[in-house]
XYZ file of C-alpha atoms in Angstrom:
290
model
C 39.306 -4.037 -16.069
C 38.894 -4.467 -12.301
C 38.102 -7.869 -10.917
C 34.306 -7.964 -10.364
C 34.821 -10.249 -7.345
C 36.449 -7.542 -5.267
C 37.921 -8.715 -1.986
C 40.949 -10.284 -0.382
C 42.126 -13.510 -1.987
C 39.667 -13.705 -4.861
C 41.088 -15.129 -8.100
C 41.241 -13.630 -11.566
C 40.475 -15.477 -14.772
C 43.190 -16.117 -17.320
C 41.789 -13.373 -19.546
C 41.715 -10.903 -16.654
C 45.345 -11.557 -15.704
C 46.488 -11.102 -19.299
C 44.423 -7.931 -19.595
C 46.103 -6.540 -16.494
C 49.558 -7.279 -17.884
C 48.724 -5.656 -21.216
C 47.427 -2.627 -19.340
C 50.779 -2.348 -17.542
C 52.643 -2.433 -20.848
C 50.258 0.080 -22.426
C 51.317 2.562 -19.720
C 54.959 2.142 -20.726
C 55.746 0.264 -17.523
C 57.627 -3.043 -17.168
C 55.941 -6.155 -15.839
C 57.414 -6.917 -12.425
C 56.742 -10.267 -10.792
C 57.912 -11.117 -7.275
C 58.213 -14.344 -5.344
C 56.921 -14.277 -1.779
C 57.640 -16.804 0.943
C 55.669 -15.062 3.697
C 52.532 -13.006 4.094
C 54.466 -9.921 5.200
C 56.599 -10.097 2.065
C 53.539 -10.406 -0.140
C 51.782 -7.508 1.580
C 54.618 -5.091 0.921
C 55.430 -6.463 -2.527
C 51.875 -5.493 -3.406
C 52.374 -2.018 -1.932
C 55.477 -1.707 -4.120
C 53.379 -2.166 -7.231
C 54.242 -5.674 -8.434
C 52.045 -7.012 -11.207
C 52.023 -10.632 -10.013
C 53.068 -12.485 -6.867
C 54.282 -16.090 -7.103
C 54.183 -18.509 -4.185
C 56.554 -21.485 -4.297
C 58.472 -23.766 -1.997
C 61.790 -21.964 -2.388
C 60.242 -18.889 -0.766
C 59.641 -20.716 2.494
C 63.219 -22.032 2.638
C 64.677 -18.711 1.503
C 62.891 -16.794 4.241
C 63.879 -19.474 6.762
C 67.522 -18.656 6.039
C 68.394 -21.393 3.551
C 69.303 -20.966 -0.095
C 66.449 -20.864 -2.589
C 67.797 -24.057 -4.162
C 66.427 -25.859 -1.077
C 63.064 -25.588 -2.786
C 64.366 -28.014 -5.414
C 65.317 -30.621 -2.835
C 63.305 -33.313 -1.038
C 62.986 -31.245 2.127
C 59.203 -31.106 1.933
C 56.184 -31.508 -0.326
C 56.587 -28.556 -2.693
C 52.962 -28.593 -3.800
C 51.679 -28.745 -0.235
C 54.024 -25.937 0.806
C 52.711 -23.659 -1.965
C 49.125 -24.362 -0.997
C 49.835 -23.817 2.700
C 51.606 -20.488 2.173
C 48.806 -19.403 -0.104
C 45.953 -20.402 2.162
C 47.270 -19.228 5.518
C 49.671 -16.387 4.721
C 49.491 -14.752 1.315
C 45.950 -15.007 -0.060
C 44.412 -13.599 3.147
C 46.529 -10.410 2.995
C 46.973 -9.634 -0.712
C 44.156 -7.310 -1.651
C 44.276 -6.887 -5.403
C 47.324 -8.367 -7.166
C 46.890 -11.809 -8.806
C 48.663 -14.542 -6.841
C 50.235 -17.437 -8.756
C 50.836 -20.942 -7.361
C 54.124 -22.779 -7.865
C 53.223 -26.280 -9.053
C 55.610 -29.240 -9.029
C 54.165 -30.834 -12.137
C 56.136 -34.083 -12.046
C 54.974 -35.107 -8.565
C 53.886 -38.726 -9.151
C 51.442 -38.580 -6.229
C 49.322 -35.875 -7.833
C 46.714 -36.183 -10.573
C 47.441 -32.832 -12.171
C 43.929 -32.195 -13.463
C 42.618 -32.701 -9.939
C 45.364 -30.720 -8.236
C 44.923 -27.766 -10.610
C 41.249 -27.666 -9.687
C 42.310 -27.378 -6.044
C 44.770 -24.603 -6.902
C 42.035 -22.680 -8.685
C 39.533 -23.253 -5.877
C 42.042 -22.009 -3.305
C 41.988 -18.588 -4.949
C 45.169 -18.623 -7.000
C 44.978 -16.800 -10.345
C 47.423 -18.991 -12.246
C 50.299 -21.444 -12.070
C 54.075 -21.425 -12.330
C 56.268 -24.488 -12.937
C 58.284 -24.649 -9.747
C 60.164 -26.683 -8.691
C 61.333 -26.752 -12.305
C 63.529 -29.383 -13.882
C 64.491 -26.952 -16.644
C 67.445 -25.903 -14.494
C 68.586 -29.443 -13.675
C 71.313 -30.744 -15.973
C 74.049 -33.379 -16.001
C 73.575 -37.016 -15.055
C 70.813 -36.257 -12.565
C 68.901 -34.238 -15.137
C 69.221 -37.080 -17.619
C 67.961 -39.570 -15.033
C 64.924 -37.395 -14.318
C 64.087 -37.279 -17.998
C 64.585 -41.021 -18.512
C 62.260 -41.851 -15.626
C 59.458 -39.642 -16.980
C 59.692 -36.999 -14.259
C 61.280 -34.251 -16.330
C 60.503 -31.061 -18.207
C 57.860 -32.666 -20.424
C 55.672 -33.094 -17.333
C 55.851 -29.328 -16.817
C 54.979 -28.668 -20.454
C 52.049 -31.090 -20.218
C 50.849 -29.351 -17.048
C 50.948 -25.943 -18.736
C 49.054 -27.308 -21.730
C 46.420 -28.822 -19.440
C 46.090 -25.605 -17.435
C 45.883 -23.184 -20.344
C 44.132 -25.162 -23.050
C 41.785 -27.363 -21.029
C 41.180 -25.475 -17.779
C 41.629 -21.816 -18.818
C 44.221 -21.147 -16.106
C 46.864 -18.446 -16.574
C 50.458 -19.746 -16.697
C 53.863 -18.117 -16.248
C 56.672 -20.618 -16.807
C 60.389 -20.942 -16.227
C 62.597 -22.114 -19.087
C 66.370 -22.357 -19.371
C 66.761 -23.229 -23.069
C 65.329 -21.941 -26.358
C 63.771 -25.320 -27.163
C 61.942 -25.266 -23.823
C 60.669 -21.769 -24.592
C 59.292 -22.933 -27.937
C 57.612 -25.939 -26.314
C 56.064 -23.826 -23.549
C 54.793 -21.268 -26.072
C 53.251 -24.084 -28.102
C 51.635 -25.446 -24.933
C 49.988 -22.059 -24.431
C 52.123 -20.398 -21.740
C 50.998 -16.805 -21.320
C 54.334 -15.579 -19.962
C 57.768 -17.195 -20.191
C 60.575 -16.518 -17.723
C 64.107 -16.802 -19.096
C 65.948 -18.433 -16.177
C 69.714 -17.860 -16.456
C 70.807 -19.386 -13.134
C 70.601 -19.013 -9.376
C 70.648 -15.400 -8.220
C 74.059 -14.160 -7.096
C 74.805 -12.227 -3.950
C 73.698 -11.859 -0.365
C 74.280 -14.263 2.481
C 72.763 -17.379 0.884
C 72.942 -16.692 -2.846
C 75.555 -18.240 -5.106
C 78.893 -16.469 -4.887
C 79.503 -16.165 -8.608
C 77.224 -16.344 -11.641
C 78.303 -18.795 -14.324
C 77.715 -16.062 -16.911
C 78.060 -12.287 -17.009
C 75.372 -9.758 -17.805
C 76.191 -9.666 -21.526
C 75.995 -13.452 -21.749
C 72.759 -13.400 -19.751
C 71.332 -10.985 -22.298
C 72.383 -13.254 -25.167
C 70.868 -16.333 -23.520
C 67.682 -14.430 -22.709
C 67.321 -13.124 -26.252
C 67.685 -16.639 -27.668
C 64.800 -17.685 -25.433
C 62.750 -14.669 -26.573
C 63.282 -15.526 -30.232
C 62.370 -19.172 -29.720
C 59.153 -18.287 -27.909
C 58.191 -15.645 -30.460
C 58.855 -18.010 -33.346
C 55.870 -19.990 -32.042
C 53.713 -17.166 -30.668
C 54.697 -13.547 -31.201
C 52.335 -12.468 -28.410
C 54.025 -14.525 -25.681
C 55.518 -12.209 -23.073
C 59.066 -12.955 -21.905
C 60.583 -11.797 -18.600
C 64.148 -12.113 -17.280
C 65.305 -13.810 -14.102
C 68.317 -15.019 -12.160
C 72.070 -15.307 -12.467
C 73.748 -11.907 -12.600
C 70.409 -10.068 -12.984
C 70.188 -8.879 -9.389
C 69.460 -5.142 -9.279
C 66.964 -2.850 -11.036
C 69.876 -1.606 -13.155
C 70.679 -5.181 -14.208
C 67.042 -5.826 -15.141
C 66.950 -2.566 -17.091
C 70.063 -3.625 -19.013
C 68.406 -6.901 -20.028
C 65.217 -5.101 -21.085
C 67.301 -2.706 -23.194
C 69.285 -5.473 -24.907
C 66.584 -8.106 -25.418
C 62.893 -8.458 -26.235
C 61.949 -8.984 -22.586
C 59.269 -6.738 -21.122
C 60.019 -7.117 -17.444
C 61.648 -9.025 -14.602
C 60.899 -11.750 -12.080
C 62.549 -11.270 -8.706
C 62.547 -13.742 -5.845
C 65.800 -13.561 -3.893
C 66.580 -10.255 -5.616
C 63.434 -8.639 -4.200
C 62.341 -10.560 -1.121
C 65.622 -11.775 0.374
C 67.960 -8.935 -0.554
C 65.511 -6.351 0.780
C 65.423 -8.096 4.149
C 69.124 -8.863 4.580
C 70.442 -5.325 4.354
C 67.611 -3.448 6.039
C 67.331 -5.711 9.095
C 71.090 -5.677 9.618
C 71.323 -1.898 9.326
C 68.302 -1.249 11.546
C 69.602 -3.618 14.236
C 72.948 -1.811 14.176
C 71.141 1.500 14.623
C 69.305 0.197 17.676
C 72.569 -1.159 19.088
C 74.060 2.319 18.841
C 71.480 4.120 20.991
C 72.794 5.600 24.265
C 72.245 3.978 27.653
C 72.364 6.599 30.428
C 71.903 4.302 33.437
C 74.862 1.998 32.871
C 76.989 1.916 36.036
C-alpha cells in the first residue's frame, strides 16, 4: 500500500513499514537494508532498490574515512548526529523508501519517550539501536551493564517504541538471548550482528569467524527470536558477510530473509569505484606537454 502522504521525507507508520516488507517477501525478493552516512549515498541506495535506509553515527565517520567502529566511541553525540544527517542530508532527498533513525538508547541525557517523539516528528519511519552495546564484551561491556547503560536500555527503548508509541523497530543483536528479549519487546525486525565487516581500507583485516560459523551463529539468533515470535523477521549483517554471494549463502543456510549492509554497501562501493575512475582520468593523454 503506498504511503498516502506522498512526498520527500514523509514518514510511514509501523504498520505501513511492515506491510512494505511483507510485500517484498511476497514477490520472492530478499529484504535489503542499507546504512547511509550521506545524502548522496541515500539517494543512490534508494535507486538501487533497498527496502529500508538506516541513518546512524557510524555512517558519518565511515564516509569521513574512519572505521565504522568510530560510531561507538565518544567522538560526538550519536543521537544528534543521526538527527542532523536525517534532517539536512537524507530525508530531503529520499523520495519513497522508509528512513530509520539510529538511536543511542542508553544516553543518560535523553528522556527516551521525548526523544522518540522528536525522531518521529523529524520524519523517520522507525528506529534502530545504534550505537549498540550488544557488540561490546569483556570488562568494558561488564562495566556498562553494571552502571545501567547496557543492552537492557536498548530493549526498553524498543519496547517503548513498539508497544507504547507504535514506532517500527529494527534491532541489532549479537546473542540468542538478546534476540529473544528483543522479540519479546516487540522488535519488528532483528539483525544478527556477527562482527565488524571485513575488508576495504578501514574495515577489520580478519573476521573472528568464517562464513560457516557466521551461519551457525545467525541461525541460533533466528531460532531464539522465533521461539518468542515466529513472525519476527531476521536479517544478517557483518563479519565475513561482505558480498552479495556471502549474503546469499547465509540466506540459504539459515532462516534469515535478507541482509543489512553498511560498510559492505556504502563504503565498499565508493572505495573501488573512486579509485578506478581517478586512475582512468590520470591515464588520459596530454598533447600540449613540452
